[in-house]
PDB file of N, CA and C in Angstrom:
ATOM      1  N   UNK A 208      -1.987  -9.743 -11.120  1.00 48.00           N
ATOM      2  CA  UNK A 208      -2.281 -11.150 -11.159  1.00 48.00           C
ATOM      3  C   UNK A 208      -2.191 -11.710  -9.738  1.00 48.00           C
ATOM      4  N   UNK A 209      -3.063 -12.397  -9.336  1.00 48.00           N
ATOM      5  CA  UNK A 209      -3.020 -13.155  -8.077  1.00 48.00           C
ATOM      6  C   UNK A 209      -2.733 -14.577  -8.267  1.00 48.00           C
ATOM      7  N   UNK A 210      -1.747 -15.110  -7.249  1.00 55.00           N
ATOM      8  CA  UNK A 210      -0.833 -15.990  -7.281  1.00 55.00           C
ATOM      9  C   UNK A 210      -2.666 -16.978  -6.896  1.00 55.00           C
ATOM     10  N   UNK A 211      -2.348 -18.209  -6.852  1.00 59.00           N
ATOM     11  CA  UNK A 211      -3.526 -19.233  -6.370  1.00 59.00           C
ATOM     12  C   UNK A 211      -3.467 -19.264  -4.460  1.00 59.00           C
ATOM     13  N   UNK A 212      -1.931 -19.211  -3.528  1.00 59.00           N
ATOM     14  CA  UNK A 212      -2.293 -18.778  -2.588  1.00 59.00           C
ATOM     15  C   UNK A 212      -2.648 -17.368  -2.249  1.00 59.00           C
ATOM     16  N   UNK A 213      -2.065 -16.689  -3.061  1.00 65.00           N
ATOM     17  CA  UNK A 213      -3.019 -15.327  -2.125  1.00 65.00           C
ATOM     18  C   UNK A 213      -4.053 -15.629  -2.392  1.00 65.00           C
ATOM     19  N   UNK A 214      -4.829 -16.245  -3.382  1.00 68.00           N
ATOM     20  CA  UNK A 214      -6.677 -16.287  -3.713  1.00 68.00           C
ATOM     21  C   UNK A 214      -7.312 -16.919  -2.081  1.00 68.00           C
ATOM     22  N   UNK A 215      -6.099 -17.913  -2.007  1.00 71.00           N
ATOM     23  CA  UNK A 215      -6.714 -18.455  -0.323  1.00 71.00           C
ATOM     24  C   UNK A 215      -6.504 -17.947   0.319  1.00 71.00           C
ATOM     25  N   UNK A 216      -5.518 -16.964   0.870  1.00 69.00           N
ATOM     26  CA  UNK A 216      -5.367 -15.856   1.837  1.00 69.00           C
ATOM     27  C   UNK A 216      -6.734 -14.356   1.997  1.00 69.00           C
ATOM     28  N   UNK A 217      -7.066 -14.380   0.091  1.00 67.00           N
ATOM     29  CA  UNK A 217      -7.938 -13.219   0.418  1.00 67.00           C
ATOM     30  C   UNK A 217      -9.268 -14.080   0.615  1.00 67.00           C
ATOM     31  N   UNK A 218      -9.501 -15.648   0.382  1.00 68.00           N
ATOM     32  CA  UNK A 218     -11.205 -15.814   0.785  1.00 68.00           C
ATOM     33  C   UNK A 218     -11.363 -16.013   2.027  1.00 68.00           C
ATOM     34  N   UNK A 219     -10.300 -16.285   2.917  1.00 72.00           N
ATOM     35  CA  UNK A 219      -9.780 -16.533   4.242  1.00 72.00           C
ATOM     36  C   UNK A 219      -9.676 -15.574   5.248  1.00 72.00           C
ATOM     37  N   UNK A 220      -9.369 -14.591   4.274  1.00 78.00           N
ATOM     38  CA  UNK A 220      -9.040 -13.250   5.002  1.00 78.00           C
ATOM     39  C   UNK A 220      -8.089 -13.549   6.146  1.00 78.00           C
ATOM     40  N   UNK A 221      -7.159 -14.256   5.683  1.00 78.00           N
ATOM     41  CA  UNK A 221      -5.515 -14.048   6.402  1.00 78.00           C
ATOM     42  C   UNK A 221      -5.227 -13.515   6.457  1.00 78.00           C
ATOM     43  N   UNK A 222      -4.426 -11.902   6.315  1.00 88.00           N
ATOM     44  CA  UNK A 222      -4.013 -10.818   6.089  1.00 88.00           C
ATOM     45  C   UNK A 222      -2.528 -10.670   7.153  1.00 88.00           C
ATOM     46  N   UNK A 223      -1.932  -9.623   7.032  1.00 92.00           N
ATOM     47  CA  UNK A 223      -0.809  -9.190   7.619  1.00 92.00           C
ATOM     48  C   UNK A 223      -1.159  -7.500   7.391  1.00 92.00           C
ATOM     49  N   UNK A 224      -0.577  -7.118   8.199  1.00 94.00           N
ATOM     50  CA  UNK A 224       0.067  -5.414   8.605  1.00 94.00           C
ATOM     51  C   UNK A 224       1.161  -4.983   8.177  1.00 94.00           C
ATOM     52  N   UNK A 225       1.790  -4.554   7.342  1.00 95.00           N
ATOM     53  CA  UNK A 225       2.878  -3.786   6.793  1.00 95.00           C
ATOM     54  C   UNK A 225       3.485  -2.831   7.318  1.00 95.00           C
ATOM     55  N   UNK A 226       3.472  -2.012   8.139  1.00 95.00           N
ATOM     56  CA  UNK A 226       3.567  -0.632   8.798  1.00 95.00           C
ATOM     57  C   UNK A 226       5.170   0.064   8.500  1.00 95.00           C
ATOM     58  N   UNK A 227       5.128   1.168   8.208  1.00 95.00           N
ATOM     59  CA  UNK A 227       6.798   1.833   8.505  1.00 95.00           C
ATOM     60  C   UNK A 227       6.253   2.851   7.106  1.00 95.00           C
ATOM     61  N   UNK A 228       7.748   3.959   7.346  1.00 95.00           N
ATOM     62  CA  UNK A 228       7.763   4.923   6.375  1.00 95.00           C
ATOM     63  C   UNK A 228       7.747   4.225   4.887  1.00 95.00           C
ATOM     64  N   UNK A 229       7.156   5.197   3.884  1.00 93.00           N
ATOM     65  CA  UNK A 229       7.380   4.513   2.686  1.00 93.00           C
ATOM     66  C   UNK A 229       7.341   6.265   1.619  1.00 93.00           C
ATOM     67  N   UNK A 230       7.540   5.639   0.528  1.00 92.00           N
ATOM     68  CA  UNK A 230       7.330   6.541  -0.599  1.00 92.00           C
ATOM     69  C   UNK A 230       6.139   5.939  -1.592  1.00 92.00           C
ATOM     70  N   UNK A 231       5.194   7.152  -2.227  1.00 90.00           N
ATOM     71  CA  UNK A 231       4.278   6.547  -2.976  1.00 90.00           C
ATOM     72  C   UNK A 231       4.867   7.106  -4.232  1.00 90.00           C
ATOM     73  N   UNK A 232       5.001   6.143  -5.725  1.00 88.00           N
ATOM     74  CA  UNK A 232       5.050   6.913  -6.654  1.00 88.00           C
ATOM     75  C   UNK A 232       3.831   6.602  -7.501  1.00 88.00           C
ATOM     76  N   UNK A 233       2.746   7.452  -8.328  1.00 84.00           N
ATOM     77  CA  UNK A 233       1.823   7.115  -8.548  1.00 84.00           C
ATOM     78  C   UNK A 233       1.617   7.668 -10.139  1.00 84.00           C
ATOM     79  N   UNK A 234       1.331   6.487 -10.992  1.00 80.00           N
ATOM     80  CA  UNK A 234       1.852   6.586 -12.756  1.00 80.00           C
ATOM     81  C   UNK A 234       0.153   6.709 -12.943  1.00 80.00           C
ATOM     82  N   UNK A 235      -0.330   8.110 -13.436  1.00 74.00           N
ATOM     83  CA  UNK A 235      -1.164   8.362 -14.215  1.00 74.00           C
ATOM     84  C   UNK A 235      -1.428   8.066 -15.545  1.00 74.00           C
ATOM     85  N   UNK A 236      -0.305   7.560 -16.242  1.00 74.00           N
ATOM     86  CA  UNK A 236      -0.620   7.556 -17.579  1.00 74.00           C
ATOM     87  C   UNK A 236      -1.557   6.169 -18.375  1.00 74.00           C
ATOM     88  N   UNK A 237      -2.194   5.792 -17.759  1.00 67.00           N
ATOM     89  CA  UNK A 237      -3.301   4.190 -17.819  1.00 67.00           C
ATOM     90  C   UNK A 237      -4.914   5.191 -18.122  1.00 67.00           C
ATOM     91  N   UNK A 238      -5.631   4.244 -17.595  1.00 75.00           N
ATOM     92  CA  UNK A 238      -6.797   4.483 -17.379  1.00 75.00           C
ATOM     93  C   UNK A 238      -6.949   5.008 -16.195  1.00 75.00           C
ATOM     94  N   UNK A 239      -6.542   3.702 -15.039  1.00 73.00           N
ATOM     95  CA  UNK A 239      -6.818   4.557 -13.952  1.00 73.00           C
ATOM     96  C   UNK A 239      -5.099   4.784 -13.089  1.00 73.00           C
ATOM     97  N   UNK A 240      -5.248   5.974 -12.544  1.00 76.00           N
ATOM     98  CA  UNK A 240      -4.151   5.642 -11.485  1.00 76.00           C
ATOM     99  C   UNK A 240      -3.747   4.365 -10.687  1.00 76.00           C
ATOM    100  N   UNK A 241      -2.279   4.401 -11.076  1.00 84.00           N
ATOM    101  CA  UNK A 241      -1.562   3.279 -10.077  1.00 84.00           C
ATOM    102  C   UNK A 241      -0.862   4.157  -9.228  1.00 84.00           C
ATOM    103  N   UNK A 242      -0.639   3.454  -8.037  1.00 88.00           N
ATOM    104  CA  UNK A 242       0.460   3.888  -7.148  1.00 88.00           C
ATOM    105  C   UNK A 242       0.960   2.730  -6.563  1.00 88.00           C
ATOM    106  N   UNK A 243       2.361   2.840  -6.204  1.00 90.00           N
ATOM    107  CA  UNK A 243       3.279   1.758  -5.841  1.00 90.00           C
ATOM    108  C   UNK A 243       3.415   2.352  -4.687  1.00 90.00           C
ATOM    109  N   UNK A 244       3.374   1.664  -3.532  1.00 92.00           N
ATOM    110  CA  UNK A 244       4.035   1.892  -1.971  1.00 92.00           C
ATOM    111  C   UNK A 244       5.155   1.144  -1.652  1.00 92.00           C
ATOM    112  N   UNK A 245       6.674   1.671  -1.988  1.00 94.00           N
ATOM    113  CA  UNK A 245       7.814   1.379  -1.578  1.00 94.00           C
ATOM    114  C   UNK A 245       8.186   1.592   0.050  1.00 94.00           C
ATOM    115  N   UNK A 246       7.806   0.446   0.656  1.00 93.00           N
ATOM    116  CA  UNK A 246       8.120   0.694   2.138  1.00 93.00           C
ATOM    117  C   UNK A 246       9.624   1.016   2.201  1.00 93.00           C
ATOM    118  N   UNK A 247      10.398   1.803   2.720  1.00 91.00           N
ATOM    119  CA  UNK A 247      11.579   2.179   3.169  1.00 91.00           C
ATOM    120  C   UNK A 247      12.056   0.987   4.286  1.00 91.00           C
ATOM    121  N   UNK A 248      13.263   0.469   3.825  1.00 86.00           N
ATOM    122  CA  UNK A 248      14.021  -0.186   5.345  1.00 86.00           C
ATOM    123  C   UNK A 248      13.068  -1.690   5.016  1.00 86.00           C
ATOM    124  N   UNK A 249      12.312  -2.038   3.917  1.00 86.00           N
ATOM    125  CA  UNK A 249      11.447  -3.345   3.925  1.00 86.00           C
ATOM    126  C   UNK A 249      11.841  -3.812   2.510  1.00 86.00           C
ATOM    127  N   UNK A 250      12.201  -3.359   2.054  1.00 87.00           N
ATOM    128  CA  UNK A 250      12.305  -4.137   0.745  1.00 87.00           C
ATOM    129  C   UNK A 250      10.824  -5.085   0.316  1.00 87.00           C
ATOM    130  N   UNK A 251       9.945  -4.106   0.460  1.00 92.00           N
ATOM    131  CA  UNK A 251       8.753  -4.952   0.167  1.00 92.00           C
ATOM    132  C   UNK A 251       8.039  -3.042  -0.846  1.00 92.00           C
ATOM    133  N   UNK A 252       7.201  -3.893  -2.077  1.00 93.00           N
ATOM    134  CA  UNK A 252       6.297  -2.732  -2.388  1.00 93.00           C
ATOM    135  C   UNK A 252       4.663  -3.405  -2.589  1.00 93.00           C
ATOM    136  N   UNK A 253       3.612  -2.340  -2.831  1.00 92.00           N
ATOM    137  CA  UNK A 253       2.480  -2.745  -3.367  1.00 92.00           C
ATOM    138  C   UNK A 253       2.158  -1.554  -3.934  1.00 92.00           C
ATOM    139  N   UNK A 254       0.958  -2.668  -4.985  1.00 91.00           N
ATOM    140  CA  UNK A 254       0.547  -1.513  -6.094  1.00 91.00           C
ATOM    141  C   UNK A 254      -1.343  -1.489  -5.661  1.00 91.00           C
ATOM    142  N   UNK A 255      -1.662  -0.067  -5.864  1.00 90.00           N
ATOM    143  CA  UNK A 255      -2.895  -0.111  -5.579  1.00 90.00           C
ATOM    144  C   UNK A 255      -3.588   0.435  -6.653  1.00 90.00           C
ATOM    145  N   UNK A 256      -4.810   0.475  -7.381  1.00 86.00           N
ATOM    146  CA  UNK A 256      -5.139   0.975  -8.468  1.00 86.00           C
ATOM    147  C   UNK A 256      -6.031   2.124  -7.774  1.00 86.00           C
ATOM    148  N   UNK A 257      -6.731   3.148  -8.572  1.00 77.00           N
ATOM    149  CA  UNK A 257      -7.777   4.137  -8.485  1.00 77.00           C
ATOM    150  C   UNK A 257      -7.308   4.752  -7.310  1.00 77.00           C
ATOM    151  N   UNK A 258      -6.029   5.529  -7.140  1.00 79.00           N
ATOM    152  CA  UNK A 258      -5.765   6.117  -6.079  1.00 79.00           C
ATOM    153  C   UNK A 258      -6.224   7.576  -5.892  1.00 79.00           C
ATOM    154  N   UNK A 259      -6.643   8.348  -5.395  1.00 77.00           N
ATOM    155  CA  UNK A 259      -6.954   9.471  -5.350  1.00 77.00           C
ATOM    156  C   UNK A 259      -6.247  10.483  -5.182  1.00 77.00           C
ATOM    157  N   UNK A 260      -5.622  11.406  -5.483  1.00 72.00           N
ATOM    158  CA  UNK A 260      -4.086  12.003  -6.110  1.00 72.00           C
ATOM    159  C   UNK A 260      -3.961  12.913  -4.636  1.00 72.00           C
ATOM    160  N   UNK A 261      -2.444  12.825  -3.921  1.00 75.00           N
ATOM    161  CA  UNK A 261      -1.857  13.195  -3.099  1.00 75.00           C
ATOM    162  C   UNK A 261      -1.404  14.469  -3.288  1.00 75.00           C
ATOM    163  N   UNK A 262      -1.462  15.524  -2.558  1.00 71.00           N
ATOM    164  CA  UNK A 262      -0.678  16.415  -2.451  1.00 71.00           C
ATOM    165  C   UNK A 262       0.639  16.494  -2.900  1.00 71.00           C
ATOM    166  N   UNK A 263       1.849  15.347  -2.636  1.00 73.00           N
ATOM    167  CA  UNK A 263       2.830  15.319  -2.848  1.00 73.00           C
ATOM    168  C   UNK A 263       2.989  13.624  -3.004  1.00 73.00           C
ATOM    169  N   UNK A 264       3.934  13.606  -3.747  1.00 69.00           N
ATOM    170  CA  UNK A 264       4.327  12.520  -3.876  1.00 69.00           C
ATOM    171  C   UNK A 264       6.124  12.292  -4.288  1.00 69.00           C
ATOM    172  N   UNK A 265       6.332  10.957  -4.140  1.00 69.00           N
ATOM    173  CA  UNK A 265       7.730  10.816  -5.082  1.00 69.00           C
ATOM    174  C   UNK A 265       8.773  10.724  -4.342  1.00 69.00           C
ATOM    175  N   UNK A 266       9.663  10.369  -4.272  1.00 72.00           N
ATOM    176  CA  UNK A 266      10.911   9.206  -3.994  1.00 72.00           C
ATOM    177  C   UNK A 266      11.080  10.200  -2.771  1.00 72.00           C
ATOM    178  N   UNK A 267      11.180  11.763  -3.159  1.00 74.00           N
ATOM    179  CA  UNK A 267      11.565  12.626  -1.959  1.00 74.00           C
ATOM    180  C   UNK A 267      10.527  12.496  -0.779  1.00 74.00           C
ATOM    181  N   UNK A 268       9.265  12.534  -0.913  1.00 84.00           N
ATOM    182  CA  UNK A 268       7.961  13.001  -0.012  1.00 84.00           C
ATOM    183  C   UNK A 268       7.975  11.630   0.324  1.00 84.00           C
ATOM    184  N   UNK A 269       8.613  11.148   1.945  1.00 90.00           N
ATOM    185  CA  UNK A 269       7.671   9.712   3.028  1.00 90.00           C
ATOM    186  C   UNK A 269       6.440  10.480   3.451  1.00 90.00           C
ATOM    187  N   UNK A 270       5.901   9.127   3.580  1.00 93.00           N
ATOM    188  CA  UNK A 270       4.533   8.958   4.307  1.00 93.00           C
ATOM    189  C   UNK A 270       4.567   8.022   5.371  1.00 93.00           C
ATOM    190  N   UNK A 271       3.938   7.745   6.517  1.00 96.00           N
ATOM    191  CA  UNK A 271       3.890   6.713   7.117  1.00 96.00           C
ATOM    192  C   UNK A 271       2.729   5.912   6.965  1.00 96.00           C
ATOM    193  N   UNK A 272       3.042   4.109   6.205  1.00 95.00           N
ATOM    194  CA  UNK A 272       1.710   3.805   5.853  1.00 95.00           C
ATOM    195  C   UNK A 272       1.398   2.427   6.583  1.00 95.00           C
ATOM    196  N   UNK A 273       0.185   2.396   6.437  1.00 96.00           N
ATOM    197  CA  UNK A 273      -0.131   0.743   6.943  1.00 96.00           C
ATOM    198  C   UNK A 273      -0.780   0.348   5.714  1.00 96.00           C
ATOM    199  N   UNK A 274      -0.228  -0.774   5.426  1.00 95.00           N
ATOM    200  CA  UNK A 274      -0.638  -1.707   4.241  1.00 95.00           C
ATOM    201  C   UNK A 274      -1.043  -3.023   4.655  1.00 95.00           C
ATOM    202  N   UNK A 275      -2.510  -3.253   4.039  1.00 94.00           N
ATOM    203  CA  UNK A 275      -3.060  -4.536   4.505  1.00 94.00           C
ATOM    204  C   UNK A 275      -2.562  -5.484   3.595  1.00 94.00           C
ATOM    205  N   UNK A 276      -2.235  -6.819   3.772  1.00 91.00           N
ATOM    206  CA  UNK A 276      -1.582  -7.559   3.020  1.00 91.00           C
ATOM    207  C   UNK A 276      -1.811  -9.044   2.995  1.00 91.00           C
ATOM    208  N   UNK A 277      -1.915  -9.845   2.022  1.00 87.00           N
ATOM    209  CA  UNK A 277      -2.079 -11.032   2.246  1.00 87.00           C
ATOM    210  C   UNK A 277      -0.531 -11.848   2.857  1.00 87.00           C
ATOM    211  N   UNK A 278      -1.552 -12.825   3.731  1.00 87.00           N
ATOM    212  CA  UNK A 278       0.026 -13.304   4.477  1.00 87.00           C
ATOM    213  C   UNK A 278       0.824 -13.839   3.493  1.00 87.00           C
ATOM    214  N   UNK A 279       0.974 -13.926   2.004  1.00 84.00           N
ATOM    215  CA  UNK A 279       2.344 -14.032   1.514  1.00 84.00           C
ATOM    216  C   UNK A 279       3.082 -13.009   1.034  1.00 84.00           C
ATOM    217  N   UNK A 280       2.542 -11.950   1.269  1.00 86.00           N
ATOM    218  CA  UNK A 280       2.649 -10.512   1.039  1.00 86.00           C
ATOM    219  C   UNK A 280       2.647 -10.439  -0.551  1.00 86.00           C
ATOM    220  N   UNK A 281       2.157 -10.988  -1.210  1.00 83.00           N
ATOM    221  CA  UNK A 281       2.264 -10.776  -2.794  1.00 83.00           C
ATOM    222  C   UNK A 281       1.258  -9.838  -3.137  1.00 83.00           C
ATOM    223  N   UNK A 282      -0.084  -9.881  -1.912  1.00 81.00           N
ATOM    224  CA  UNK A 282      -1.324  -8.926  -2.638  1.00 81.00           C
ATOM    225  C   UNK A 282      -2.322  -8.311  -1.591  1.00 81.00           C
ATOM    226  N   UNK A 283      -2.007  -6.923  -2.351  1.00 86.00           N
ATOM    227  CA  UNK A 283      -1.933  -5.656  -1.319  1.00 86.00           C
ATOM    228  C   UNK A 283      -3.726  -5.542  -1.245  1.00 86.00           C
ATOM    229  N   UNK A 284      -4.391  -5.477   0.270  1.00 88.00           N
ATOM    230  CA  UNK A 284      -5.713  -5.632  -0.218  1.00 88.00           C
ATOM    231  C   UNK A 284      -6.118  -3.624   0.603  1.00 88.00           C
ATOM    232  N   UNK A 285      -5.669  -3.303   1.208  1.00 93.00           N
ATOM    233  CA  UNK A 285      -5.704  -2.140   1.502  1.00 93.00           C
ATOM    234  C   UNK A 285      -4.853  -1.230   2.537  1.00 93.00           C
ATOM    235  N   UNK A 286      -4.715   0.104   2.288  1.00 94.00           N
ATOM    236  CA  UNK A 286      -4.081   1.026   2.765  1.00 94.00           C
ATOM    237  C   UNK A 286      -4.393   1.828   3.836  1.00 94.00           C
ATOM    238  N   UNK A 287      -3.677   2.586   4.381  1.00 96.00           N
ATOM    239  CA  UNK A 287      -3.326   4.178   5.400  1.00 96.00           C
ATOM    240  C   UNK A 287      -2.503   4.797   5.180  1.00 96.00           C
ATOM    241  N   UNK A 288      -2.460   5.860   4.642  1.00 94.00           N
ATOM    242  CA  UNK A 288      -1.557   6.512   4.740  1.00 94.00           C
ATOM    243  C   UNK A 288      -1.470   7.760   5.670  1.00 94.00           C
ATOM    244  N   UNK A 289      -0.030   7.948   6.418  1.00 95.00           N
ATOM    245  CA  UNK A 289      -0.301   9.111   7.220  1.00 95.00           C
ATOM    246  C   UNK A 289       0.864   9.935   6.772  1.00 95.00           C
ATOM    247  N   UNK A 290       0.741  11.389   7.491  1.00 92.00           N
ATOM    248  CA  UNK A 290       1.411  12.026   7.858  1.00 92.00           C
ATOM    249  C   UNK A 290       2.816  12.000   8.488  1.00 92.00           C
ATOM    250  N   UNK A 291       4.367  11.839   7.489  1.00 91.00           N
ATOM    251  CA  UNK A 291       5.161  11.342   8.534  1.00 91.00           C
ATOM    252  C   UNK A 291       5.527  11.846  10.099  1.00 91.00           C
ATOM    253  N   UNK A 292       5.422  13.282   9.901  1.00 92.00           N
ATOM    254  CA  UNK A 292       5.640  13.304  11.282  1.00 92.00           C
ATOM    255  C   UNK A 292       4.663  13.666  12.122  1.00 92.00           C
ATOM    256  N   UNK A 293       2.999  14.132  11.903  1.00 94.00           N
ATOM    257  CA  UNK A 293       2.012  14.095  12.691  1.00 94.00           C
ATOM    258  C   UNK A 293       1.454  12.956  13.526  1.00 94.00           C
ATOM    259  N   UNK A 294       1.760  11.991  12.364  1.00 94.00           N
ATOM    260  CA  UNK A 294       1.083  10.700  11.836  1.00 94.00           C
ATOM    261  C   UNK A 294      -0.296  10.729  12.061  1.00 94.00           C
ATOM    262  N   UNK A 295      -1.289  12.151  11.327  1.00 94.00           N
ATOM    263  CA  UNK A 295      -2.515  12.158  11.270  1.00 94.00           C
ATOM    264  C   UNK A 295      -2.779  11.647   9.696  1.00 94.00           C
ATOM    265  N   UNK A 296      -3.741  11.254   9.289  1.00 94.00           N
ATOM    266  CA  UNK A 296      -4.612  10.266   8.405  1.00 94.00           C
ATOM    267  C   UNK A 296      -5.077  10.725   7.397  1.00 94.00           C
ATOM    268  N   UNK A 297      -3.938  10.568   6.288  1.00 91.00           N
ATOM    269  CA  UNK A 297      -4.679  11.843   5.350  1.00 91.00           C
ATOM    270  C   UNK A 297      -5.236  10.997   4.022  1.00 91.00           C
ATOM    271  N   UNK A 298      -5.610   9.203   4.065  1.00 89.00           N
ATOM    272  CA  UNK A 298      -6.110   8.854   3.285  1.00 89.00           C
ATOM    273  C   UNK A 298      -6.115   7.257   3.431  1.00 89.00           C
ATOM    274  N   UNK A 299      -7.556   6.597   2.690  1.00 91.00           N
ATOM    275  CA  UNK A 299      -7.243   5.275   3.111  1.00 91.00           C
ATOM    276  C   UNK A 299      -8.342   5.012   1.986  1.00 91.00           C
ATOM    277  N   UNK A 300      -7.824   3.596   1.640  1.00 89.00           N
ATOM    278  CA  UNK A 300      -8.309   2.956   0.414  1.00 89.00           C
ATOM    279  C   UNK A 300      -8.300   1.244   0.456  1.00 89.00           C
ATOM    280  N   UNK A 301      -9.086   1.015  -0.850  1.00 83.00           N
ATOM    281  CA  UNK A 301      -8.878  -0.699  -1.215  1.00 83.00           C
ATOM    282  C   UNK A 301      -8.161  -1.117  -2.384  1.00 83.00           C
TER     283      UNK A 301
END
């Protein structure tokens, strides 16, 4: 559900950068895949739908991600995820 300001943040295209380690956990059991990006050290998450299934995942496996975000951070409009310690680019989405 989108709050009425993020609706003005996403026609505006306000956005914010999220960046730092996180964990993805990603619940298949819907229609389509969800995944939640629990940034580590942020106490912030987002959920992204139709994710395309990771090698690894889960509370153990960080990633380092950049999450595009509306500036009230309520709604996640797209991702990066990298490699934590390469930090090469092993996926990016909306």
């Amino acid at each position: 559900m989108i709050t009425l300001p993020s609706l003005k943040y996403v026609v505006l295209k306000e956005y914010d950068v999220v960046r730092g380690k996180c964990v993805i956990e990603i619940d298949s059991s819907g229609r389509a895949p969800e995944a939640d990006f629990k940034m580590i050290n942020k106490d912030e998450m987002f959920t992204f739908r139709d994710i395309p299934a990771l090698d690894a995942y889960g509370k153990s496996i960080p990633y380092y991600c950049e999450v595009t975000v509306t500036k009230d951070h309520q709604f996640g409009v797209s991702y990066k995820i990298y490699d934590n310690k390469t930090r090469k680019l092993i996926l990016t989405g909306k």
